[in-house]
mmCIF file of C-alpha atoms in Angstrom:
data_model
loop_
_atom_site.group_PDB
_atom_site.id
_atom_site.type_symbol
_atom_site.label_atom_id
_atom_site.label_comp_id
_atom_site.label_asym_id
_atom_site.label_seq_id
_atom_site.Cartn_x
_atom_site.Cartn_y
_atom_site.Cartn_z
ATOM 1 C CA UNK S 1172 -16.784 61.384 -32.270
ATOM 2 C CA UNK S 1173 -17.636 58.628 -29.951
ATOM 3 C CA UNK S 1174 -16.931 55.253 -30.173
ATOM 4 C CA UNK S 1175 -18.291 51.953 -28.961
ATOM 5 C CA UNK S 1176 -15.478 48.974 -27.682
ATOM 6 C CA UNK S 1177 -16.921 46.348 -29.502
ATOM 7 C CA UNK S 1178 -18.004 48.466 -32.619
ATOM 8 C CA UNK S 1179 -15.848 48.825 -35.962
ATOM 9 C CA UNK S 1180 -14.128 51.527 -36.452
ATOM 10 C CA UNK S 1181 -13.436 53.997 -39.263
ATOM 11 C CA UNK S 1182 -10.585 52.063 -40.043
ATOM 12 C CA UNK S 1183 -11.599 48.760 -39.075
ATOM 13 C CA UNK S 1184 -14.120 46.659 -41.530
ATOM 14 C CA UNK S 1185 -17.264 44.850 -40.523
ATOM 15 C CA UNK S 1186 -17.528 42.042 -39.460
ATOM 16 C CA UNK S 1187 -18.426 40.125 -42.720
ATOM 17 C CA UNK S 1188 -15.231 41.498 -44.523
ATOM 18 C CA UNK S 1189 -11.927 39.538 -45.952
ATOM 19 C CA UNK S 1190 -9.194 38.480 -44.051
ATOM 20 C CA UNK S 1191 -6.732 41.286 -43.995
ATOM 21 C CA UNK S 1192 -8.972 43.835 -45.095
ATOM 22 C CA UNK S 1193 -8.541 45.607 -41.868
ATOM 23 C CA UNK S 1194 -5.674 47.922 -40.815
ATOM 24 C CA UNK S 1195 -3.867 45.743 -38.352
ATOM 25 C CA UNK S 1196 -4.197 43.120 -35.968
ATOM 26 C CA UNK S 1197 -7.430 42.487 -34.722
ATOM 27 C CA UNK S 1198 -8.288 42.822 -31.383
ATOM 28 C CA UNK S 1199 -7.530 40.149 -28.354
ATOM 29 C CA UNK S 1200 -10.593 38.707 -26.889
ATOM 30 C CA UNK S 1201 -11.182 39.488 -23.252
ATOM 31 C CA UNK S 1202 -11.719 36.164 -21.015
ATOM 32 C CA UNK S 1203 -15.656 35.485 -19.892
ATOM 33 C CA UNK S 1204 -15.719 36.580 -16.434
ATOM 34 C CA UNK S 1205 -15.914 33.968 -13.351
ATOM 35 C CA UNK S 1206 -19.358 32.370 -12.847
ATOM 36 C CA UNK S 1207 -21.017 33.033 -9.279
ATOM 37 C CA UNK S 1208 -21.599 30.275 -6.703
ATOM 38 C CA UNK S 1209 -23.612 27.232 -8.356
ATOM 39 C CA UNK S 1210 -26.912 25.988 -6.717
ATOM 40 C CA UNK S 1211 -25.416 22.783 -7.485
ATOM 41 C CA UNK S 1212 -22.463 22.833 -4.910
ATOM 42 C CA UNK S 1213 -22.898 19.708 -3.199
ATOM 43 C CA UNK S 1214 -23.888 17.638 -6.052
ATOM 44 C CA UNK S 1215 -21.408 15.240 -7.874
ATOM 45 C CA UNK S 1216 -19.508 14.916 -5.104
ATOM 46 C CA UNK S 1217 -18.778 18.881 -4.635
ATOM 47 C CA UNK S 1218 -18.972 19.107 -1.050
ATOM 48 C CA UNK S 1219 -17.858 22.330 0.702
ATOM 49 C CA UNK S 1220 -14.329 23.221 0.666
ATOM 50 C CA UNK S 1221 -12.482 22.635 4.286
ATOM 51 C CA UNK S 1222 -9.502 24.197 4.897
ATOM 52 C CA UNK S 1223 -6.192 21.480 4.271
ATOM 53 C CA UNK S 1224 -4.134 20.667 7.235
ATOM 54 C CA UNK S 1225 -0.527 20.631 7.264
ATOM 55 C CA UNK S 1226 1.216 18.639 4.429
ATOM 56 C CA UNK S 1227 2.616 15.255 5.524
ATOM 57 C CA UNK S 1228 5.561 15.145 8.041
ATOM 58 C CA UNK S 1229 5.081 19.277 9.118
ATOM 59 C CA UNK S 1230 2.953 20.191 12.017
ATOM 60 C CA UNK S 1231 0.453 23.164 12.358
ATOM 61 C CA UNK S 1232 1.099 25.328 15.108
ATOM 62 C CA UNK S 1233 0.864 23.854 19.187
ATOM 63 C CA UNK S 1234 1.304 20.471 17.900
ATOM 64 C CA UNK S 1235 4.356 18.304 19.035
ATOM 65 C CA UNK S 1236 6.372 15.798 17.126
ATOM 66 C CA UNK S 1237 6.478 13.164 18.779
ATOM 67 C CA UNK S 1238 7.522 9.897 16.713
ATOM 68 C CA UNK S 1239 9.306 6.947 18.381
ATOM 69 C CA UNK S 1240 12.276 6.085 16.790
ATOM 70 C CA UNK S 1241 11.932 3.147 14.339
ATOM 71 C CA UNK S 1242 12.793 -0.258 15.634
ATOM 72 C CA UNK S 1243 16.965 -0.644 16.092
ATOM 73 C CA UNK S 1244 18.605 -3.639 14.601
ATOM 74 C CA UNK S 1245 19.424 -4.795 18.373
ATOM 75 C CA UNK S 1246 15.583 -5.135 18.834
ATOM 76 C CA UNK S 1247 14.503 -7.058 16.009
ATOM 77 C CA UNK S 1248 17.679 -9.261 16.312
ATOM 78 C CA UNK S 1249 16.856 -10.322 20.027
ATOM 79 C CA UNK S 1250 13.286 -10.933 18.883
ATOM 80 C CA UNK S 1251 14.695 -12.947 15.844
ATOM 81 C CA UNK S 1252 17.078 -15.025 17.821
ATOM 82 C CA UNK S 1253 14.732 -15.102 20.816
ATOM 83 C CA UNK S 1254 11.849 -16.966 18.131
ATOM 84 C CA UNK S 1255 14.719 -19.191 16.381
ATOM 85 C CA UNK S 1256 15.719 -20.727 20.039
ATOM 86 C CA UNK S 1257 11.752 -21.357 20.671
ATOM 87 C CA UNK S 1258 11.903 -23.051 17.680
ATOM 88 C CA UNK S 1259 14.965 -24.833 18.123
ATOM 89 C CA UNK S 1260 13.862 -26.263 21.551
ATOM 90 C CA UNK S 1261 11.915 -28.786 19.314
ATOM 91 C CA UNK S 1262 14.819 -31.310 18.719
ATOM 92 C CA UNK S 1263 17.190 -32.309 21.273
ATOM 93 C CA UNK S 1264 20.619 -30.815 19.741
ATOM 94 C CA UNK S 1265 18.388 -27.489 18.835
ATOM 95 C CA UNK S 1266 18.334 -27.319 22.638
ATOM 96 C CA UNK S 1267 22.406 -26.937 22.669
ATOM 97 C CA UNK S 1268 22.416 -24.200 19.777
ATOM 98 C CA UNK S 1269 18.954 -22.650 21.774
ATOM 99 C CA UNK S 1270 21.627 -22.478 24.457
ATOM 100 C CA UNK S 1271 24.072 -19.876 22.734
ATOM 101 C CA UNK S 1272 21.095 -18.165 20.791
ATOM 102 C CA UNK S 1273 19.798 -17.308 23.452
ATOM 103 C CA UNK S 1274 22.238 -15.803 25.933
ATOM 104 C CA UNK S 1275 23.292 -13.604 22.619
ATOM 105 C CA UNK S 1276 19.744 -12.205 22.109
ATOM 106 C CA UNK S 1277 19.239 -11.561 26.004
ATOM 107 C CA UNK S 1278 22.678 -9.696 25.690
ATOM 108 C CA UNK S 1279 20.734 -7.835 22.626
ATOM 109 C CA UNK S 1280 18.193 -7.496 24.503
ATOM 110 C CA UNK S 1281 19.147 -5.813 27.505
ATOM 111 C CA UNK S 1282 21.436 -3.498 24.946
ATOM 112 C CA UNK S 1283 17.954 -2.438 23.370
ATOM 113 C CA UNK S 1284 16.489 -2.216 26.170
ATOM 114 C CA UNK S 1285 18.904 0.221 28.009
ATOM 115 C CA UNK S 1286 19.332 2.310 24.836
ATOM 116 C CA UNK S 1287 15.765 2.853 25.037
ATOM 117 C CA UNK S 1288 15.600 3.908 27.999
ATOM 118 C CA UNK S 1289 18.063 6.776 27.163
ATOM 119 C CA UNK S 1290 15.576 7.230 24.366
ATOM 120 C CA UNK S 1291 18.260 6.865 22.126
ATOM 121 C CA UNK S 1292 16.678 3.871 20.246
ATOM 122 C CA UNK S 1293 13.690 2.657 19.444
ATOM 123 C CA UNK S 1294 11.685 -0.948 19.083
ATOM 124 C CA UNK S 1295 10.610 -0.748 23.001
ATOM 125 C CA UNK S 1296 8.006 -4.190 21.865
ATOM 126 C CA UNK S 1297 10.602 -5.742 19.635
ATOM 127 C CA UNK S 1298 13.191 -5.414 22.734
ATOM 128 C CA UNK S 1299 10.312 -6.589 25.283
ATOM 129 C CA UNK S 1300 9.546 -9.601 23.061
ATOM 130 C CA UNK S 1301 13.135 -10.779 22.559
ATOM 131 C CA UNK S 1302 14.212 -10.469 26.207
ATOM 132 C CA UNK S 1303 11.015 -12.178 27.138
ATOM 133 C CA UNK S 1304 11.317 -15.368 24.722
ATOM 134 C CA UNK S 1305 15.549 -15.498 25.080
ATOM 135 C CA UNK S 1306 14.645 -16.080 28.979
ATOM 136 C CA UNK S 1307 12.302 -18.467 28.113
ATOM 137 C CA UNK S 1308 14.508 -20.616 25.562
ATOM 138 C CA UNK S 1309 17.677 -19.903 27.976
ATOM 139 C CA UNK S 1310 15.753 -21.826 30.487
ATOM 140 C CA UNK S 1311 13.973 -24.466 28.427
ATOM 141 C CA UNK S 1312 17.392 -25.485 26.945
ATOM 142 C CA UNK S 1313 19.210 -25.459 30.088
ATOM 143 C CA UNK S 1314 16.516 -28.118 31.459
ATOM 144 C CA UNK S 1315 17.333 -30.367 28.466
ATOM 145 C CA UNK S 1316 20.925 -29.584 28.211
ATOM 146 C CA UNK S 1317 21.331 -31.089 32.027
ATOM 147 C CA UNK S 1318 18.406 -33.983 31.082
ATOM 148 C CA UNK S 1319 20.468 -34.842 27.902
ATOM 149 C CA UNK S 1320 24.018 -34.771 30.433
ATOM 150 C CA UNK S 1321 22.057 -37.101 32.525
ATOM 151 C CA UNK S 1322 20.783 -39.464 30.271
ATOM 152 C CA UNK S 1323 24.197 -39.848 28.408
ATOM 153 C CA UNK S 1324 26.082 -40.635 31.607
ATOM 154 C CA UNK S 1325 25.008 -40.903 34.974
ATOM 155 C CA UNK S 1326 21.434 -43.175 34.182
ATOM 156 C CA UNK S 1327 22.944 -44.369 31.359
ATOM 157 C CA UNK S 1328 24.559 -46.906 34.292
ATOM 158 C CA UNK S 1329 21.436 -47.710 35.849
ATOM 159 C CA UNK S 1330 19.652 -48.936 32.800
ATOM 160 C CA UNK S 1331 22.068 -51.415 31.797
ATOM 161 C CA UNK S 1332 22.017 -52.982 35.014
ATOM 162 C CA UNK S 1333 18.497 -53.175 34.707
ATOM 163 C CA UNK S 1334 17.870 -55.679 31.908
ATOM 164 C CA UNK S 1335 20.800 -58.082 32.638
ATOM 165 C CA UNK S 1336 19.182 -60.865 30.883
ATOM 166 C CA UNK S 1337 20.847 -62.273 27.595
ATOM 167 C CA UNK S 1338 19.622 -61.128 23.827
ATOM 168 C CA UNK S 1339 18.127 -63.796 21.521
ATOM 169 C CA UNK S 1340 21.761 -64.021 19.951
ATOM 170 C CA UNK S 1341 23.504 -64.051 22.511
ATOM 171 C CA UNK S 1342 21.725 -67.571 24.043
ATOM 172 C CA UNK S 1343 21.980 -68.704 20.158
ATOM 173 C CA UNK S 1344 25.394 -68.479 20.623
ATOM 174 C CA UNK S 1345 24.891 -70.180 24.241
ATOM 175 C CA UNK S 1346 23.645 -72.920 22.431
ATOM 176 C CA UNK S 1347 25.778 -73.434 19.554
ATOM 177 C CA UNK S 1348 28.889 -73.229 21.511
ATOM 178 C CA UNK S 1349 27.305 -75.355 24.113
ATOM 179 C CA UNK S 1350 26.758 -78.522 21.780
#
């Protein structure tokens, strides 16, 4: 006797029968096979498949990894401080706390600097940047530092010695006492 997969059985009703006419469970459906390749495959923004590269932070095969340490604290101090005694240079007693700003962030500095050139560090700009604008306020305030010194006490002298001639008040009084 021969029988057909999708055909009922002796012991299996038709298809139009009861629920639970049948002797036992019915059969499990088998899944619709995969559809071929669609004439469509670049269309709704399909494009062809490319293979994916290596997920993010691995590297494929021949390639190095090469990453420059992030930027130390060191660095972005001396930049920091190197900025703040720019800044400072505006006003004449910002010169005086330019002063000590800046010789700490050209110590920083030259820290970073030396630590990244062990290649133990990193923030080569940051470094660069903060040495560069430290020397810059170091010198800046020193000039009005010794301009301020100078003012305050050895020209300070001169100009008094200058204008020797008597205030308005003081000839009122010249007068009043005169009388």
């Amino acid at each position: 006797m021969s029988h057909e997969p999708g055909a009922p059985g002796p012991q299996q009703p038709g298809p139009w029968a009861a629920p639970g006419a049948g002797k036992g469970p019915p059969p499990i459906p088998r899944a619709p096979e995969a559809p071929g390749p669609s004439p469509y495959a670049g269309a709704y923004g399909q494009g062809p498949q490319y293979p994916q590269g290596p997920a993010m932070g691995q590297y494929a095969y021949g390639q190095g990894q090469f990453r420059p340490p992030p930027p130390t604290g060191q660095a972005v101090a001396a930049m920091v401080l190197g900025i703040l005694g720019c800044v400072l240079l505006a006003s004449c007693w910002g010169a005086a706390i330019a002063l000590i700003t800046s010789v700490i962030g050209l110590v920083l500095a030259v820290k970073a600097k030396r630590g990244i050139a062990r290649g133990e560090l990193g923030g080569q700009a940051q470094a660069t940047a903060g040495f560069v604008l430290n020397i810059i306020a170091l010198v800046l305030s020193a000039l009005i530092a010794l301009a301020l010194v100078l003012v305050f006490t050895v020209w300070r002298d001169g100009l008094e010695e200058v204008d020797p001639a008597p205030t308005y008040e003081g000839r009122a009084a010249a007068v009043v006492l005169s009388e």
